[in-house]
Short mmCIF file of C-alpha atoms and ligand atoms in Angstrom, two decimals:
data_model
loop_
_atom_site.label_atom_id
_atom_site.label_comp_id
_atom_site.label_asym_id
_atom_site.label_seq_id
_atom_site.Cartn_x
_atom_site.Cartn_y
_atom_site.Cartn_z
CA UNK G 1 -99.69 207.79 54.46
CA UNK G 2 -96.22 206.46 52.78
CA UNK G 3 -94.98 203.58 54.86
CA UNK G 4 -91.54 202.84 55.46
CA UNK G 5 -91.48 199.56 53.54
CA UNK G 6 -92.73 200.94 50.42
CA UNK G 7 -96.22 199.22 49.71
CA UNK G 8 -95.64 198.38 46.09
CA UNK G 9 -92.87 195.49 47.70
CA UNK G 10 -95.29 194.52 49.92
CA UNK G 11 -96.44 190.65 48.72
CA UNK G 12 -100.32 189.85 48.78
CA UNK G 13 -100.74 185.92 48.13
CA UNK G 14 -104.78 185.26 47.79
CA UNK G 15 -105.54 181.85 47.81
CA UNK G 16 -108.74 179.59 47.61
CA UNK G 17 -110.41 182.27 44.62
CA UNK G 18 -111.34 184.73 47.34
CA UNK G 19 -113.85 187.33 45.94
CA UNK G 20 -112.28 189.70 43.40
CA UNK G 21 -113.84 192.56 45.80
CA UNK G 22 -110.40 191.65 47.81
CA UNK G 23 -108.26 192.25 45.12
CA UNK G 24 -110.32 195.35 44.06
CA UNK G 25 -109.57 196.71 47.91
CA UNK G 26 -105.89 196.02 48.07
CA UNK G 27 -105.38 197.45 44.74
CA UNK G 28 -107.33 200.81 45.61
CA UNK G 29 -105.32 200.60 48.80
CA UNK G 30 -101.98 201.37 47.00
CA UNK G 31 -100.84 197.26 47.17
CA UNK G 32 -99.71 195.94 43.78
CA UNK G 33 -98.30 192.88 44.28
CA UNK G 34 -101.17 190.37 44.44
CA UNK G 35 -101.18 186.91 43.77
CA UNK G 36 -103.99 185.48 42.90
CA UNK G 37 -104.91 181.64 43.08
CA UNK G 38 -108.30 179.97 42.71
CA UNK G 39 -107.39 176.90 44.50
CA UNK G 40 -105.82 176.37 47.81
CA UNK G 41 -102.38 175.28 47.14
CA UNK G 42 -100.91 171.52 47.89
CA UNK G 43 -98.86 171.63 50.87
CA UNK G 44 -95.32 172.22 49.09
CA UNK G 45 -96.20 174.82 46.96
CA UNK G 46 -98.27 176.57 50.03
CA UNK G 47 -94.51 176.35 51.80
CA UNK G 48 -93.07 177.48 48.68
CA UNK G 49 -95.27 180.40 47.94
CA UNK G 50 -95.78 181.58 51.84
CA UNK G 51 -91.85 181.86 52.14
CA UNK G 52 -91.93 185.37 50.10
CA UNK G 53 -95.65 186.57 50.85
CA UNK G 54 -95.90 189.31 53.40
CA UNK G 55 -100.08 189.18 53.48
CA UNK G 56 -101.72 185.58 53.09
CA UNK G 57 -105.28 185.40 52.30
CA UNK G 58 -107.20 182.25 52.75
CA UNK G 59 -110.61 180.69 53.16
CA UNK G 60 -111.37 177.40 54.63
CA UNK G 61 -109.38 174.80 52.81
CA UNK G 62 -105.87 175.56 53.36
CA UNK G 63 -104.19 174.33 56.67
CA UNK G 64 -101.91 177.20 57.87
CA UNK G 65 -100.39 174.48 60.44
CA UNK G 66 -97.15 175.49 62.71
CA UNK G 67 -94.81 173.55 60.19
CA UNK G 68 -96.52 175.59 57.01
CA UNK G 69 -96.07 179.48 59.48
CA UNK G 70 -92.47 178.17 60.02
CA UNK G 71 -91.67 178.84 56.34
CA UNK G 72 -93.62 182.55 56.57
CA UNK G 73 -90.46 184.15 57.69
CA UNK G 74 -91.94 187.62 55.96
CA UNK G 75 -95.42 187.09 56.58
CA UNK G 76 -96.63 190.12 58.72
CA UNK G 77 -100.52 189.20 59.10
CA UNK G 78 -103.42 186.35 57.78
CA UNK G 79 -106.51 186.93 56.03
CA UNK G 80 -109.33 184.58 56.89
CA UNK G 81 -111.90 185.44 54.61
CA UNK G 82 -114.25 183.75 56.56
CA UNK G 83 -115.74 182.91 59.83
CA UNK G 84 -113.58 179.88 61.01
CA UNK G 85 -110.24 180.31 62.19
CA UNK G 86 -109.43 176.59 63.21
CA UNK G 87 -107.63 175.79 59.24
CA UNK G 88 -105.04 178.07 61.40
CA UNK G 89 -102.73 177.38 64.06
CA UNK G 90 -103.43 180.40 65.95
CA UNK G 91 -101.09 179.78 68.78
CA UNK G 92 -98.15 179.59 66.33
CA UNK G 93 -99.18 182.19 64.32
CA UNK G 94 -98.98 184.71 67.89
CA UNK G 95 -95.75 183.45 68.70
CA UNK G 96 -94.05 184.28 65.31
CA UNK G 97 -95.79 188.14 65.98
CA UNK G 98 -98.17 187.20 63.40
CA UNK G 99 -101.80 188.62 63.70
CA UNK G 100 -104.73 186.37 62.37
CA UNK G 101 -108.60 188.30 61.28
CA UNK G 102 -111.29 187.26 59.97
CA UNK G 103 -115.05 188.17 59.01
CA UNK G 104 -117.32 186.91 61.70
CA UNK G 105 -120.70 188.30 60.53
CA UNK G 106 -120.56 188.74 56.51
CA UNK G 107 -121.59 185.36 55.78
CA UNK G 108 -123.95 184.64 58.72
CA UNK G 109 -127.16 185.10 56.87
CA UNK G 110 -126.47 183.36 53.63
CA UNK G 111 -125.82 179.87 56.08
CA UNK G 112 -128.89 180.83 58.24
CA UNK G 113 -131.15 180.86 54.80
CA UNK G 114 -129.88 177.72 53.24
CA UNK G 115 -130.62 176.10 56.73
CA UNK G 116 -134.05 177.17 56.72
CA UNK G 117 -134.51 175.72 52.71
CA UNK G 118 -132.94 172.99 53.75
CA UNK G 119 -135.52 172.35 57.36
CA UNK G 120 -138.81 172.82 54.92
CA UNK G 121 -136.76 170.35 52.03
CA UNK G 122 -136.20 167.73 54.36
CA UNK G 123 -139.28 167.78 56.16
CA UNK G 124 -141.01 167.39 52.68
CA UNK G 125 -138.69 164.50 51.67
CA UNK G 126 -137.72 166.40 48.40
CA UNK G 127 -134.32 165.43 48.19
CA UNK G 128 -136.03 161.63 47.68
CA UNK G 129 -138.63 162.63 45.77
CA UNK G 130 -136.41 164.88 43.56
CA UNK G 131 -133.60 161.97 43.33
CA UNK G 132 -136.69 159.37 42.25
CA UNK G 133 -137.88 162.05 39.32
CA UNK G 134 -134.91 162.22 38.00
CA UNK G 135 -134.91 158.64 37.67
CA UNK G 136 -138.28 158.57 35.96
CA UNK G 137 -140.20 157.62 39.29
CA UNK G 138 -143.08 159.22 40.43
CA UNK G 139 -144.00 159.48 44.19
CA UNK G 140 -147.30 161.78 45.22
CA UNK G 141 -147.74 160.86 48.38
CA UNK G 142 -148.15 163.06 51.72
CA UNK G 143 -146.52 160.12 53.77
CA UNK G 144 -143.27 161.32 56.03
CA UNK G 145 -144.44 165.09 54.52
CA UNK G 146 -144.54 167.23 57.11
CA UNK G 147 -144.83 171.41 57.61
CA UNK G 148 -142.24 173.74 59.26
CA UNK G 149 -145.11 175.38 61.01
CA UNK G 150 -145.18 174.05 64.85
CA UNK G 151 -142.35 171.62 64.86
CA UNK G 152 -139.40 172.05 66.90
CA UNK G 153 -136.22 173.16 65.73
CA UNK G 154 -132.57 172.56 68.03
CA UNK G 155 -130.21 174.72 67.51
CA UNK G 156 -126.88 173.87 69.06
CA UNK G 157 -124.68 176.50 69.47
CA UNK G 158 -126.69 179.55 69.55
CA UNK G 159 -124.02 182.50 68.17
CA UNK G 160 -124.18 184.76 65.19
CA UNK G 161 -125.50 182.21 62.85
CA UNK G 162 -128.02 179.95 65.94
CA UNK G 163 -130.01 183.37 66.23
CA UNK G 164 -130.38 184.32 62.78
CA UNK G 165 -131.86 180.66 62.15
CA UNK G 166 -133.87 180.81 65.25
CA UNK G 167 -135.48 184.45 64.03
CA UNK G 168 -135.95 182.84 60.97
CA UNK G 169 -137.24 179.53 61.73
CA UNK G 170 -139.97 180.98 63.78
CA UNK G 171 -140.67 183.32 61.36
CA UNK G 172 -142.11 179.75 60.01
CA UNK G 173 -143.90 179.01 63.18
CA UNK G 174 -141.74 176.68 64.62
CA UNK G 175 -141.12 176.29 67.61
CA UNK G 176 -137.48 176.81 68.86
CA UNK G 177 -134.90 175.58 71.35
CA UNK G 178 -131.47 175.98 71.73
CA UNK G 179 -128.15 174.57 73.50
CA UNK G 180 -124.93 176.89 74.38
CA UNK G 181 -122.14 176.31 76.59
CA UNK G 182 -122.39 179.83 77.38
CA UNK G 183 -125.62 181.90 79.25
CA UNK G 184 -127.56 183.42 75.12
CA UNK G 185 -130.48 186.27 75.25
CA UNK G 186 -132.90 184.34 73.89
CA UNK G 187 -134.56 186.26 70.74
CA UNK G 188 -138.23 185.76 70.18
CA UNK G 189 -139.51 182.97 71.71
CA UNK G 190 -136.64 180.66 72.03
CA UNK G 191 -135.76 178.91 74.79
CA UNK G 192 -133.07 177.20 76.39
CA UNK G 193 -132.82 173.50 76.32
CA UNK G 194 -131.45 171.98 79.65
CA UNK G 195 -128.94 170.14 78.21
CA UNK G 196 -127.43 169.24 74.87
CA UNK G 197 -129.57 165.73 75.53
CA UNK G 198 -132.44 167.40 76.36
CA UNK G 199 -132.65 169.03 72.87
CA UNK G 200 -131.41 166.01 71.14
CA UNK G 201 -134.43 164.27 72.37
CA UNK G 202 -137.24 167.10 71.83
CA UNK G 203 -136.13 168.72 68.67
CA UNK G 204 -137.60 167.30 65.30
CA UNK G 205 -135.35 169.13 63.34
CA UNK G 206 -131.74 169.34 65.16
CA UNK G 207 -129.12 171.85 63.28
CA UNK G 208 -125.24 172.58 64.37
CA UNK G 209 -123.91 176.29 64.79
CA UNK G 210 -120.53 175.48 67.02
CA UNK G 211 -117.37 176.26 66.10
CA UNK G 212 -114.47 173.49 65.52
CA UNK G 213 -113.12 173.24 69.28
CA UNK G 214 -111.45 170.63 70.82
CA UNK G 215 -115.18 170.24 72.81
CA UNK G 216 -116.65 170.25 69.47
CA UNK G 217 -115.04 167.16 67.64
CA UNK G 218 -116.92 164.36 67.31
CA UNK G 219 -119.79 166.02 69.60
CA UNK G 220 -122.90 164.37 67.45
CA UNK G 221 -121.80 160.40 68.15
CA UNK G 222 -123.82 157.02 67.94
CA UNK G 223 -124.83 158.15 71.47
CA UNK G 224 -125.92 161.22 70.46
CA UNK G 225 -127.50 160.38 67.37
CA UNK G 226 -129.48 157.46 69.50
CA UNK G 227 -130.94 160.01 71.58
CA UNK G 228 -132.52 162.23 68.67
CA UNK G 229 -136.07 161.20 67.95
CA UNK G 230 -137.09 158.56 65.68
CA UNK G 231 -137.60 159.96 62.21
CA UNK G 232 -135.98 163.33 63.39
CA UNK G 233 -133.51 165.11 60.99
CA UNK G 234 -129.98 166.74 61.10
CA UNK G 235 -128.42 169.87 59.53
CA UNK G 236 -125.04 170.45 59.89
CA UNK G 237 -123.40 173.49 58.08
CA UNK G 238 -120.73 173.66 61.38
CA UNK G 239 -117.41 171.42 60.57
CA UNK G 240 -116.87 168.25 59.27
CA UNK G 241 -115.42 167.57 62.79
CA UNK G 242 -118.44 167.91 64.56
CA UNK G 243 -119.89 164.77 63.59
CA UNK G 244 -119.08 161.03 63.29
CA UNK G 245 -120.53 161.01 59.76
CA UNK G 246 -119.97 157.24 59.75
CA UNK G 247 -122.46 157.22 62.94
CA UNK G 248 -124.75 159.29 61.40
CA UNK G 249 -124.44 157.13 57.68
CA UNK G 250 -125.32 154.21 60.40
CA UNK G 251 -128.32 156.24 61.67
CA UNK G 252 -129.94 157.05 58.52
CA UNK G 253 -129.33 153.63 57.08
CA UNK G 254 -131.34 152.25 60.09
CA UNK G 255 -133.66 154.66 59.29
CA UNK G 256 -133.59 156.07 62.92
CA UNK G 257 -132.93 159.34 61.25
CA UNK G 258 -135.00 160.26 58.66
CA UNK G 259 -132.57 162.51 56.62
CA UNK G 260 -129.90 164.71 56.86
CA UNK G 261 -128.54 168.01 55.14
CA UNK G 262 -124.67 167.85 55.19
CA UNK G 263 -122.74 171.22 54.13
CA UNK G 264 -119.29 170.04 55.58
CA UNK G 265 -116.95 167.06 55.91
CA UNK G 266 -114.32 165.63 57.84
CA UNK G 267 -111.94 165.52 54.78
CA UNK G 268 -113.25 167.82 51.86
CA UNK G 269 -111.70 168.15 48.16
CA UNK G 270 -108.91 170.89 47.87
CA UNK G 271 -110.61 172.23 44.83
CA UNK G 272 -113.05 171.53 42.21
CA UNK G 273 -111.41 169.43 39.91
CA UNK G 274 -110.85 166.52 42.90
CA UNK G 275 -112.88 163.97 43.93
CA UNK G 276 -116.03 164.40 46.89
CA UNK G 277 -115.58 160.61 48.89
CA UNK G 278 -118.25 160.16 51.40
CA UNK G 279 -119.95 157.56 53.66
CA UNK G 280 -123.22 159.30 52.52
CA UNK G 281 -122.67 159.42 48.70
CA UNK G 282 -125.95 157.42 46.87
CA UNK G 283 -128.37 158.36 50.15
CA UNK G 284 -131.25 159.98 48.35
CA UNK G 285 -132.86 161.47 51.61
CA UNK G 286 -129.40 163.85 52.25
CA UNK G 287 -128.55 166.81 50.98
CA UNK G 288 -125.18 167.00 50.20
CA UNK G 289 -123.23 170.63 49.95
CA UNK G 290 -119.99 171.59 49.03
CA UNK G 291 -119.08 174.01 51.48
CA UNK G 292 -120.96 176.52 49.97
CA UNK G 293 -122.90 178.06 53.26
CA UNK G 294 -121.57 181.04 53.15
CA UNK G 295 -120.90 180.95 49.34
CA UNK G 296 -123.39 183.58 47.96
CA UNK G 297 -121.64 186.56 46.04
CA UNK G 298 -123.40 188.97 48.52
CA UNK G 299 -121.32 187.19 51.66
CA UNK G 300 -118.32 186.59 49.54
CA UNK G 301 -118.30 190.32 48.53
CA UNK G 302 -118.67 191.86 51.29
CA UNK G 303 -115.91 189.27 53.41
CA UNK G 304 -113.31 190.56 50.49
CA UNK G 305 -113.86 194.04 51.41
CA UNK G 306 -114.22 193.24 55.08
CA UNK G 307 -111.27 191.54 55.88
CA UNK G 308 -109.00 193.21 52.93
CA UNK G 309 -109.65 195.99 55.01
CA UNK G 310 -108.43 195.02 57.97
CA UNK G 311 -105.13 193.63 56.80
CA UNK G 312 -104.97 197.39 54.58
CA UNK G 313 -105.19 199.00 58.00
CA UNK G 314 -102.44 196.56 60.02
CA UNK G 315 -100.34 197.04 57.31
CA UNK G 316 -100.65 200.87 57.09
CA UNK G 317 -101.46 201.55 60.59
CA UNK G 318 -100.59 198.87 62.60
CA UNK G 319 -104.36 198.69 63.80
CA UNK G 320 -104.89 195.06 65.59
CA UNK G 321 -108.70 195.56 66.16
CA UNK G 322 -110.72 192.42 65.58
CA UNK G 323 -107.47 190.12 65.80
CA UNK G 324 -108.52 187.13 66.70
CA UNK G 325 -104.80 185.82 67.98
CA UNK G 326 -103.71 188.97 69.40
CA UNK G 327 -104.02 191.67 71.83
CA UNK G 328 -105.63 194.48 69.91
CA UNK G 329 -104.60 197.77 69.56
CA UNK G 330 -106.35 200.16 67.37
CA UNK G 331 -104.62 203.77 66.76
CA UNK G 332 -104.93 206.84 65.67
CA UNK G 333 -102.54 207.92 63.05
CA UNK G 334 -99.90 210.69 64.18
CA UNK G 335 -98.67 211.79 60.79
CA UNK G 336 -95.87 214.42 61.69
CA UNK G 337 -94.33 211.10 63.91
CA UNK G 338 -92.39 208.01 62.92
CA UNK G 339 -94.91 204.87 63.99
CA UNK G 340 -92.76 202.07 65.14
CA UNK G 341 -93.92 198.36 65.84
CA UNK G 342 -92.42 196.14 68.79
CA UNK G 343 -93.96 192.57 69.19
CA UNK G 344 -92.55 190.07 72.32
CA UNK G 345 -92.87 187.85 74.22
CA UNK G 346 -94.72 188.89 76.89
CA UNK G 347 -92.13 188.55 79.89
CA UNK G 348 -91.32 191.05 82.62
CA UNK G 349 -88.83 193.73 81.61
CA UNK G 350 -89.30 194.54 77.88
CA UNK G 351 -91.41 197.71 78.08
CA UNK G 352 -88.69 199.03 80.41
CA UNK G 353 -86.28 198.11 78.13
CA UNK G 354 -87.83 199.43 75.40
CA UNK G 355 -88.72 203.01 77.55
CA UNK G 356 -84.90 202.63 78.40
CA UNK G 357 -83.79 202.69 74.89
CA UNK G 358 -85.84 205.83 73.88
CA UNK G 359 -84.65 207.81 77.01
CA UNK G 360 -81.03 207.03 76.48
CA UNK G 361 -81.29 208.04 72.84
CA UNK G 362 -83.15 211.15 74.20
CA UNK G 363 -86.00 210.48 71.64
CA UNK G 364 -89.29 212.46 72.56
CA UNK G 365 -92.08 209.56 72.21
CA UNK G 366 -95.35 211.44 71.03
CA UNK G 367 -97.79 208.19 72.13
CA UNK G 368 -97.21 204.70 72.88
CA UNK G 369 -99.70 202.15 72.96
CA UNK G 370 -99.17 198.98 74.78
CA UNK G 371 -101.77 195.31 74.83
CA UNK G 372 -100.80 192.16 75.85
CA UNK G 373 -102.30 188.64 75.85
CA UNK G 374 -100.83 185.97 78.34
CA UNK G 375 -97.86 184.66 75.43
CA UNK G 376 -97.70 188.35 73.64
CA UNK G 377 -96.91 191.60 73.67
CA UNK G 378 -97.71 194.18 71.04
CA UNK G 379 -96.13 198.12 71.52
CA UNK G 380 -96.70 200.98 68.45
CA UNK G 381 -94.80 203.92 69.75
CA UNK G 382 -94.62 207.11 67.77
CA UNK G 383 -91.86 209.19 68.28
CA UNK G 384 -90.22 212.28 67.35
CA UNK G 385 -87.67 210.78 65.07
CA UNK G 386 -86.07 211.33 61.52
CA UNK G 387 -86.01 208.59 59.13
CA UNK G 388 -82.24 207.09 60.13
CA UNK G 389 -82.64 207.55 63.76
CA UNK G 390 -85.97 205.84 63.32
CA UNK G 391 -84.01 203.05 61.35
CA UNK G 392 -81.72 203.00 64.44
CA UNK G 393 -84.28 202.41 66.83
CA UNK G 394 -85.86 199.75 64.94
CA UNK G 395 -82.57 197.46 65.14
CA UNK G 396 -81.83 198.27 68.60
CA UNK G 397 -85.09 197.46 69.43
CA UNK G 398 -84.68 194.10 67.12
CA UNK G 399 -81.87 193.59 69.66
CA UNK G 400 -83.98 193.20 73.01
CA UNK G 401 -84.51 190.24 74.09
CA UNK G 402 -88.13 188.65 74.00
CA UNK G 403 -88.00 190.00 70.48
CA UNK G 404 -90.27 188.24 68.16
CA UNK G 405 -91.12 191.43 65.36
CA UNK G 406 -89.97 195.17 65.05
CA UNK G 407 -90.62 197.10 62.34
CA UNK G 408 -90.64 200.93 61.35
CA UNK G 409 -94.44 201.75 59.91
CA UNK G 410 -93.98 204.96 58.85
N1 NAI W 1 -120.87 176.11 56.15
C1 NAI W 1 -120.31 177.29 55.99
O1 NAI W 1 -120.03 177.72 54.88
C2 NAI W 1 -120.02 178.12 57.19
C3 NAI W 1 -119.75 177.54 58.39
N2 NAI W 1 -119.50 178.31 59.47
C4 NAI W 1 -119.21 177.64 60.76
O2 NAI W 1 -120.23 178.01 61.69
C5 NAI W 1 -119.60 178.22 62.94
C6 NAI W 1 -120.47 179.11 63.79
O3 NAI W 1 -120.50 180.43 63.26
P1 NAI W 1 -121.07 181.67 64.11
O4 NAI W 1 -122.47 181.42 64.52
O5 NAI W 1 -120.79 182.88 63.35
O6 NAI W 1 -120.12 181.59 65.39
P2 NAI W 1 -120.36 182.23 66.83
O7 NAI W 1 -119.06 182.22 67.50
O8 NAI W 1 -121.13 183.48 66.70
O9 NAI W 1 -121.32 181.15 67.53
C7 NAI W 1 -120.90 179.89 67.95
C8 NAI W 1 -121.67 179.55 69.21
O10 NAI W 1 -121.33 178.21 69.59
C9 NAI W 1 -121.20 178.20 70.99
N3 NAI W 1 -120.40 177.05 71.38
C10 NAI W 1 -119.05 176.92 71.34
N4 NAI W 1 -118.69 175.71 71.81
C11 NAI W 1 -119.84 175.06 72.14
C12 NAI W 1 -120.12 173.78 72.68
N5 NAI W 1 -119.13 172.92 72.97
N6 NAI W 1 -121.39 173.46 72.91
C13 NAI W 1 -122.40 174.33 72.65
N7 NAI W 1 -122.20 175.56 72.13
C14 NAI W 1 -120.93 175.93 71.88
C15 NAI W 1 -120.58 179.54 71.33
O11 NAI W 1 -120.75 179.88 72.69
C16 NAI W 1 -121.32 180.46 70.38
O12 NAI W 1 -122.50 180.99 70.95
C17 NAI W 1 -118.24 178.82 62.57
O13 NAI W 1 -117.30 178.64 63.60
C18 NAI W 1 -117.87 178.06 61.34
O14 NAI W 1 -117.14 176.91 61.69
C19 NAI W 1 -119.53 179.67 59.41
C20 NAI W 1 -119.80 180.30 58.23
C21 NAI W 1 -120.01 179.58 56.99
O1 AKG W 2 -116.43 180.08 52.32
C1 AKG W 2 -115.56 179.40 52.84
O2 AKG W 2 -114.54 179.07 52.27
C2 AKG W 2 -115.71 178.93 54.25
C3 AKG W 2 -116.98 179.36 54.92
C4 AKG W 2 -116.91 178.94 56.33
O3 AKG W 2 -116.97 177.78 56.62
C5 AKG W 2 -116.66 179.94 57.35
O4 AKG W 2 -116.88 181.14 57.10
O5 AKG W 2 -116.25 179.55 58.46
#
């Protein structure tokens, strides 16, 4: 399909070293603009460099706040090539007619294995016994060595990633438990802990699966920690956000915890070249990650193809399916029609308005599809239109109030 803003001008800016399999998509796709970066950018340049782009692709490091989107004044749609969305103001990004996707399964498995290595590593004490070989020590000992097999493992937050541990983990024989704020199917034998404190104190192995929410931050505390059993252990591969890491530096210290496997930080490095500061640095019975969960090249392929895809089809079709700011609105193309894109505010009046403006112009539409959220509106209407009158109608349209996008697709 040739689109009306010819695709060849259409600016991809990939940031963060997101899997060449994106590139590889957008290029196959028709786009030849790319820009490619293997870092996430400092904050000036990320201004700098968003002002032209019309596609942004990002992973989890850079911060697409409301001051950074207010510089995007082309930007048509955001790439997360991940699972988290919270590096992105979401809310700003629907206001400014911007749609937001993501990948929410590709990488589920590769953090579900790690956290399974990691419950059988910790419960062995290797990261101790590996840091004290490599210091010429020597510890063969069974003490504080324990199997997977019939201990019990917390889950808290049992989504795409809880479930795939919990399968897992009982694959092992343990025995598993989990806490949700919302009513799971438990697979195999799980079961539901009463409360968030009722895990804490049961499970011997306790591992975080919740997304950053404002319920989220800080939600594993001194209290919290207090109430996991003595010598129990923590995995979190969640956000840095989740937990106090000083707390949980305080628990281990006291040796009320016995270890810990920590995947993600409060404040992480922008790239590989800067510096990893942590309150656990030097603790021989953690396992420290950097971020790298979801960081096999199976997840990271298949996320490059996954969400390069849907930003292709937005772009080309207008397709909003899987949005995860935005109403979604997923179409089939009409290619003897002219596609045109209206995003508002959603206020009373502006389909009217918009019907109003076809009628007067006594422009056939051939479909119109209308979602809306409780902030936006998102109308594709294909009409029977030549090229200039479909020009026309895009600036007239441009022109009604509650305006925030219009554009002619095709
Ligand atoms: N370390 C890494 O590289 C990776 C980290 N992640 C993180 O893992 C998180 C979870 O991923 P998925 O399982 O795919 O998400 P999901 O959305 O499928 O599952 C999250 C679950 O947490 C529950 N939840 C939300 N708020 C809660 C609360 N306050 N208390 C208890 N449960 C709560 C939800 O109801 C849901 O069942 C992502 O949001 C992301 O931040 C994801 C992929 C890779
Ligand atoms: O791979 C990344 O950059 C981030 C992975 C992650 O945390 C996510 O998918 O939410």
């Amino acid at each position: 399909m040739k689109t009306s803003f010819p695709k060849q001008d259409i600016k991809v800016l990939l940031l963060e070293g997101v899997s060449r399999s994106a590139v590889e998509s957008f290029q196959r796709a028709g786009y030849s603009q790319l820009e490619y970066h293997e870092k996430a950018l400092p904050e000036a340049e990320l201004k700098a460099r968003i002002a032209e782009a019309h596609i942004v692709g990002i992973r989890s490091r850079t911060q697409l706040t409301d001051e950074v989107l207010q510089q995007a004044k082309r930007l048509i749609a955001v790439g997360c090539f991940c699972i988290g969305t919270n590096q992105v103001d979401l809310g700003s990004a629907r206001r400014l007619g911007v749609p937001v996707f993501n990948a929410p399964y590709s990488n589920t498995r590769s953090v579900a294995e790690l956290v399974i290595a990691e419950t059988i590593m910790l419960l062995r004490g290797v990261p101790q016994k590996n840091a004290l070989c490599h210091r010429g020590g020597w510890t063969k000992s069974a003490a504080g060595s324990f199997e997977a097999r019939d201990k019990v493992l917390g889950i808290v937050g049992y989504g795409h990633i809880g479930t795939q541990v919990g399968v897992l983990a009982e694959s092992l024989g343990m025995r598993v438990i989990f806490h949700d704020i919302e009513s799971k199917l438990s697979l195999g034998n799980a079961r539901a802990a009463n409360s968030l404190e009722d895990l804490l104190e049961r499970a011997d192995v306790v591992t975080l699966h919740v997304p950053e929410t404002p319920a989220t931050q800080m939600m594993i505390g001194t209290r919290e920690l207090a109430r996991m059993r003595k010598g129990s252990l923590l995995i979190n591969a969640s956000r840095g956000t989740v937990v106090d890491i000083d707390a949980l530096a305080a628990s281990l210290r006291s040796e009320h915890l016995a270890g810990a496997a920590v995947d993600v930080f409060p404040v992480e490095p922008k790239g590989n070249d800067d510096a990893f500061v942590s309150p656990l640095l030097g603790m021989d019975n953690v396992i420290l990650t950097p971020h790298i969960g979801g960081s096999t090249l199976e997840a990271q392929d298949n996320i490059g193809i996954e969400v390069a895809a849907k930003l292709v089809r937005y772009s080309d079709n207008g397709s909003t399916l899987s949005a995860v700011n935005f109403p979604e609105v997923s179409l089939p193309e009409h290619p003897r029609s002219r596609r045109l894109l209206h995003i508002h505010r959603n206020v009373p009046g502006v389909l009217s308005r918009i019907n109003e403006l076809f009628s007067a112009g006594n422009i056939n539409i051939d479909a119109q599809f209308l979602q809306t959220d409780s902030e936006v509106g998102y109308v594709v209407i294909d009409v029977a239109a030549d090229e200039k009158q479909s020009g026309e109608l895009r600036d007239r349209l441009a022109a009604i109030p509650g305006t925030l996008r219009s554009r002619v697709l095709y």
